[in-house]
Amino acid sequence: QPVEATDDAFWDQFWADTATSVQDVFALVPAAEIRAVREESPSNLATLCYKAVEKLVQGAESGCHTEKERQIVLNCCRLLTRILPYIFEDPDWRGFFWSTVPGAGRGGGDEDDENARPLAESLLLAVTDLLFCPDFTVQSHRRSTVDTAEDIHSIDSCEYIWEAGVGFAHSPQPNYIHDLNRTELLKLLLTCFSEAMYLPPSSDSSNTNPWVQFFCSTENRHALPLFTSLLNVVCAYDPVGYGIPYNHLLFSDYREPLVEEAAQVLIVTLDYDSSTSSSPTVDGTTTGTAMDDVDPPGPDNLFVNYLSRIHREEDFQFILKGVARLLSNPLVQTYLPNSAKKIQFHQELLVLFWKLCDFNKKFLFFVLKSSDVLDILVPILYFLNDARADQSRVGLMHIGVFILLLLSGERNFGVRLNKPYSVRVPMDIPVFTGTHADLLIIVFHKIITSGHQRLQPLFDCLLTIVVNVSPYLKSLSMVAANKLLHLLEAFSTTWFLFSAVQNHHLVFFLLEVFNNIIQYQFDGNSNLVYAVIRKRNVFHQLANLPTDSQSIQKGLQRKKKTPEPISRTNSQDGVSMEGSRPAAPAEPGTLKTSLVATPGIDKLTEKSQVSEDGTMRSLEPEASQLSPEGNPPASLSDGEPWSGEGSHSRRDRRRLSSASSSGQWTPTPDWVMSWKSKLPLQTIMRLLQVLVPQVEKICIDKGLTDESEILKFLQHGTLVGLLPVPHPILIRKYQANSGTAMWFRTYMWGVIYLRNVDPPIWYDTDVKLFEIQRV
């Protein structure tokens, strides 16, 4: 039966209890009870929520000076964290927090109900005030206790930023109680924002999250210090501490849970579809200077706005160093097993890094300006290689590839890859001596040849990245050169080419890689030229690909005998690096969250042409029809869009490519002709025509079977004047689109759902944004 809102004795028992933790609250308030109250006595649930918010508001107003008040605030905070998901899962309740509670004008009788704020706004404002509450979540600046306590409404929270870094030089004394209290309040914030989990994915980017929208608006007077506190706490964190082995086993690290929570709150507040906003112009510069008045007003979301306006070099350095330090933490190898602390929130860090590069082009250019970008690249390649066999980590694979795609659109990234790779992170890949470019190609080859089936939609992206960097690669190692040719060999078998409508694009990408290197970097690339000469039959077979229906059928028959997507034979893998573990599949029963399909490569990227002076200009789609080397045009001659009609049918077709029962599409001679005639083979055929006779002559004259002599000859050879006119370099740059914005939203909330297990905030509630699956 309904309990009167005025019955304080009844309601106070919910938060008066002193010794509780958030885990206790979850144990004491079972899901079934919350749902029962929601269905059977809704007025009691409404009163409970309203009363709990009221207590938070009172705490924020008074400044929480006594231990008792702080305890009440924390208990209300835990209770709301427990209840909110059950409010969100019921569509009828979803609007509850956005209504005003009648008769709850906070000034008693003198305030009209008209002015009463919606409950959600009161809750968010109280939480933000509490996050800068002296002696509760921040160090008090008052020297003596005799002074009246600071008035929470008059303090300038910018003086109480939690950590030194961007825009703040003073690093406050660490205080673990404050860290714990901040963590609890941030958990509640994250729970408020999680309403997004209870709405199905939609391509309509206008449905902004009302909680995030209000929190990141000018209504929140602490928006700037909070944004800065969250960013600095994450980027300043050093999990290894003072370098004492095993220190994480001796001391509880109160900072880590705070850093995790801060990273999660930060990426959720930055969930913003930049494709719909006035984004930077084509050449990557924002119109006007960073803080100009002529600037179009930035996004209403202040967090996105602040992030996009960071511009000081030392701030960029601090952020990049912090993110790189944390991303490489899982790779830190110590001689003592388990002696260094390993963080678990690398996926949140990757989302944060993506947002930084996407919303702040100056940061992106800063990252690429020095070889520091390699400190981000190596951990990403490590994660990609490590997760390639694990179905539960498909999302991690995608975000790693997306970041590399974004970076590869800039010339500097390709140039940086030429730096020799000397760090020896134990990875399950063949041993090689070479550059970071070799590492990237070897890891990509490993993903394509020994990853699981669900990674096929990423092949286009992986090869696009290699195409984008290829014109700048000064000298590939023999191992990497062989890997590229092995991929071409695998992708140009007749059964692979004829078994799915978009498979031939992979061959076009690889030929473009070879053409770029031969035309622009012939001099240092004798290893690749030698590999091309050795595998010349692959190119001849492509040039003579049969197009009659009988041969097509025969090619498809051959597929039935070889169900393996790509042969793992004749890819001389050699020994893996010392100390590495093979990439393992997920443990059976591992939970994972589903993801929406990603847009095809044509939607993800737009083509830009690199001019003589190195500047890029965007190509109009029709211009690509005329590309001299016969790159596949934007849409194939029979009206087939570049990657199938929409991502869904494309994904299904990909899945069917290994079963010949795909009834809906069959290859025809006309279709094969339509793209075979465009294969850009001229440059390679000319190279073979010139060099093969010379190499054969050396072998006969000197009776050679020795590679080194031939390589020496190729190093000093030249093809100047013999090759066709170099084609213009084409770069496919990532472009923001609502498809990836939606993908990021589902991925990010999926990560947050799975990582919050203690307490399990959303477990067993009716989440709609993704499905929870077991491997």
mmCIF file of N, CA and C in Angstrom, residues 48-92:
data_model
loop_
_atom_site.group_PDB
_atom_site.id
_atom_site.type_symbol
_atom_site.label_atom_id
_atom_site.label_comp_id
_atom_site.label_asym_id
_atom_site.label_seq_id
_atom_site.Cartn_x
_atom_site.Cartn_y
_atom_site.Cartn_z
ATOM 1 N N LEU A 48 10.211 6.996 -3.516
ATOM 2 C CA LEU A 48 11.567 6.610 -3.137
ATOM 3 C C LEU A 48 12.591 7.365 -3.999
ATOM 4 N N CYS A 49 12.360 7.386 -5.328
ATOM 5 C CA CYS A 49 13.290 8.078 -6.224
ATOM 6 C C CYS A 49 13.346 9.560 -5.877
ATOM 7 N N TYR A 50 12.153 10.129 -5.683
ATOM 8 C CA TYR A 50 12.096 11.566 -5.420
ATOM 9 C C TYR A 50 12.794 11.905 -4.101
ATOM 10 N N LYS A 51 12.550 11.084 -3.084
ATOM 11 C CA LYS A 51 13.165 11.323 -1.778
ATOM 12 C C LYS A 51 14.696 11.179 -1.854
ATOM 13 N N ALA A 52 15.148 10.170 -2.583
ATOM 14 C CA ALA A 52 16.595 9.958 -2.692
ATOM 15 C C ALA A 52 17.251 11.150 -3.386
ATOM 16 N N VAL A 53 16.597 11.647 -4.438
ATOM 17 C CA VAL A 53 17.153 12.811 -5.133
ATOM 18 C C VAL A 53 17.150 14.017 -4.181
ATOM 19 N N GLU A 54 16.059 14.142 -3.427
ATOM 20 C CA GLU A 54 15.951 15.265 -2.491
ATOM 21 C C GLU A 54 17.117 15.240 -1.486
ATOM 22 N N LYS A 55 17.448 14.047 -0.998
ATOM 23 C CA LYS A 55 18.559 13.933 -0.052
ATOM 24 C C LYS A 55 19.878 14.363 -0.708
ATOM 25 N N LEU A 56 20.081 13.977 -1.975
ATOM 26 C CA LEU A 56 21.306 14.391 -2.680
ATOM 27 C C LEU A 56 21.341 15.911 -2.817
ATOM 28 N N VAL A 57 20.175 16.481 -3.155
ATOM 29 C CA VAL A 57 20.108 17.940 -3.316
ATOM 30 C C VAL A 57 20.431 18.620 -1.985
ATOM 31 N N GLN A 58 19.867 18.093 -0.903
ATOM 32 C CA GLN A 58 20.140 18.669 0.427
ATOM 33 C C GLN A 58 21.632 18.556 0.753
ATOM 34 N N GLY A 59 22.195 17.400 0.468
ATOM 35 C CA GLY A 59 23.625 17.213 0.724
ATOM 36 C C GLY A 59 24.457 18.227 -0.049
ATOM 37 N N ALA A 60 24.091 18.435 -1.313
ATOM 38 C CA ALA A 60 24.830 19.383 -2.138
ATOM 39 C C ALA A 60 24.681 20.804 -1.601
ATOM 40 N N GLU A 61 23.478 21.117 -1.093
ATOM 41 C CA GLU A 61 23.254 22.483 -0.589
ATOM 42 C C GLU A 61 24.035 22.714 0.697
ATOM 43 N N SER A 62 24.047 21.686 1.567
ATOM 44 C CA SER A 62 24.654 21.913 2.880
ATOM 45 C C SER A 62 26.165 21.768 2.814
ATOM 46 N N GLY A 63 26.661 21.052 1.808
ATOM 47 C CA GLY A 63 28.111 20.852 1.707
ATOM 48 C C GLY A 63 28.602 19.636 2.467
ATOM 49 N N CYS A 64 27.686 18.776 2.932
ATOM 50 C CA CYS A 64 28.075 17.490 3.542
ATOM 51 C C CYS A 64 29.161 17.621 4.590
ATOM 52 N N HIS A 65 28.918 18.403 5.641
ATOM 53 C CA HIS A 65 30.015 18.631 6.581
ATOM 54 C C HIS A 65 30.168 17.515 7.596
ATOM 55 N N THR A 66 29.074 16.783 7.864
ATOM 56 C CA THR A 66 29.195 15.745 8.893
ATOM 57 C C THR A 66 29.310 14.377 8.243
ATOM 58 N N GLU A 67 29.893 13.472 8.999
ATOM 59 C CA GLU A 67 30.043 12.091 8.514
ATOM 60 C C GLU A 67 28.669 11.517 8.176
ATOM 61 N N LYS A 68 27.663 11.863 9.003
ATOM 62 C CA LYS A 68 26.323 11.304 8.808
ATOM 63 C C LYS A 68 25.757 11.756 7.451
ATOM 64 N N GLU A 69 25.911 13.052 7.159
ATOM 65 C CA GLU A 69 25.391 13.552 5.875
ATOM 66 C C GLU A 69 26.075 12.845 4.701
ATOM 67 N N ARG A 70 27.390 12.659 4.835
ATOM 68 C CA ARG A 70 28.121 12.016 3.726
ATOM 69 C C ARG A 70 27.613 10.597 3.513
ATOM 70 N N GLN A 71 27.354 9.908 4.634
ATOM 71 C CA GLN A 71 26.860 8.538 4.553
ATOM 72 C C GLN A 71 25.501 8.514 3.850
ATOM 73 N N ILE A 72 24.632 9.449 4.199
ATOM 74 C CA ILE A 72 23.301 9.500 3.569
ATOM 75 C C ILE A 72 23.444 9.738 2.069
ATOM 76 N N VAL A 73 24.313 10.678 1.711
ATOM 77 C CA VAL A 73 24.518 10.973 0.283
ATOM 78 C C VAL A 73 24.997 9.718 -0.446
ATOM 79 N N LEU A 74 25.987 9.036 0.121
ATOM 80 C CA LEU A 74 26.518 7.843 -0.558
ATOM 81 C C LEU A 74 25.451 6.757 -0.671
ATOM 82 N N ASN A 75 24.662 6.581 0.383
ATOM 83 C CA ASN A 75 23.637 5.539 0.321
ATOM 84 C C ASN A 75 22.565 5.859 -0.712
ATOM 85 N N CYS A 76 22.163 7.137 -0.802
ATOM 86 C CA CYS A 76 21.172 7.514 -1.831
ATOM 87 C C CYS A 76 21.749 7.285 -3.222
ATOM 88 N N CYS A 77 23.025 7.604 -3.313
ATOM 89 C CA CYS A 77 23.725 7.441 -4.577
ATOM 90 C C CYS A 77 23.708 5.963 -5.006
ATOM 91 N N ARG A 78 24.008 5.070 -4.051
ATOM 92 C CA ARG A 78 24.020 3.629 -4.354
ATOM 93 C C ARG A 78 22.621 3.130 -4.688
ATOM 94 N N LEU A 79 21.643 3.630 -3.945
ATOM 95 C CA LEU A 79 20.272 3.180 -4.154
ATOM 96 C C LEU A 79 19.784 3.566 -5.553
ATOM 97 N N LEU A 80 20.079 4.808 -5.956
ATOM 98 C CA LEU A 80 19.648 5.264 -7.287
ATOM 99 C C LEU A 80 20.377 4.479 -8.381
ATOM 100 N N THR A 81 21.663 4.186 -8.140
ATOM 101 C CA THR A 81 22.413 3.379 -9.116
ATOM 102 C C THR A 81 21.729 2.022 -9.286
ATOM 103 N N ARG A 82 21.205 1.498 -8.193
ATOM 104 C CA ARG A 82 20.534 0.204 -8.238
ATOM 105 C C ARG A 82 19.199 0.278 -8.977
ATOM 106 N N ILE A 83 18.441 1.363 -8.726
ATOM 107 C CA ILE A 83 17.053 1.412 -9.221
ATOM 108 C C ILE A 83 16.924 1.917 -10.666
ATOM 109 N N LEU A 84 17.788 2.867 -11.042
ATOM 110 C CA LEU A 84 17.601 3.522 -12.348
ATOM 111 C C LEU A 84 17.446 2.573 -13.544
ATOM 112 N N PRO A 85 18.292 1.516 -13.663
ATOM 113 C CA PRO A 85 18.115 0.639 -14.826
ATOM 114 C C PRO A 85 16.699 0.071 -14.929
ATOM 115 N N TYR A 86 16.043 -0.142 -13.793
ATOM 116 C CA TYR A 86 14.691 -0.713 -13.823
ATOM 117 C C TYR A 86 13.662 0.346 -14.194
ATOM 118 N N ILE A 87 14.011 1.605 -14.003
ATOM 119 C CA ILE A 87 13.154 2.700 -14.479
ATOM 120 C C ILE A 87 13.275 2.777 -16.006
ATOM 121 N N PHE A 88 14.516 2.661 -16.488
ATOM 122 C CA PHE A 88 14.755 2.814 -17.922
ATOM 123 C C PHE A 88 14.181 1.657 -18.739
ATOM 124 N N GLU A 89 14.150 0.443 -18.150
ATOM 125 C CA GLU A 89 13.759 -0.703 -18.984
ATOM 126 C C GLU A 89 12.258 -0.681 -19.273
ATOM 127 N N ASP A 90 11.496 0.121 -18.523
ATOM 128 C CA ASP A 90 10.051 0.171 -18.728
ATOM 129 C C ASP A 90 9.686 1.466 -19.447
ATOM 130 N N PRO A 91 9.206 1.368 -20.697
ATOM 131 C CA PRO A 91 8.943 2.582 -21.485
ATOM 132 C C PRO A 91 8.010 3.558 -20.764
ATOM 133 N N ASP A 92 7.074 3.024 -19.946
ATOM 134 C CA ASP A 92 6.133 3.924 -19.268
ATOM 135 C C ASP A 92 6.828 4.763 -18.202
#
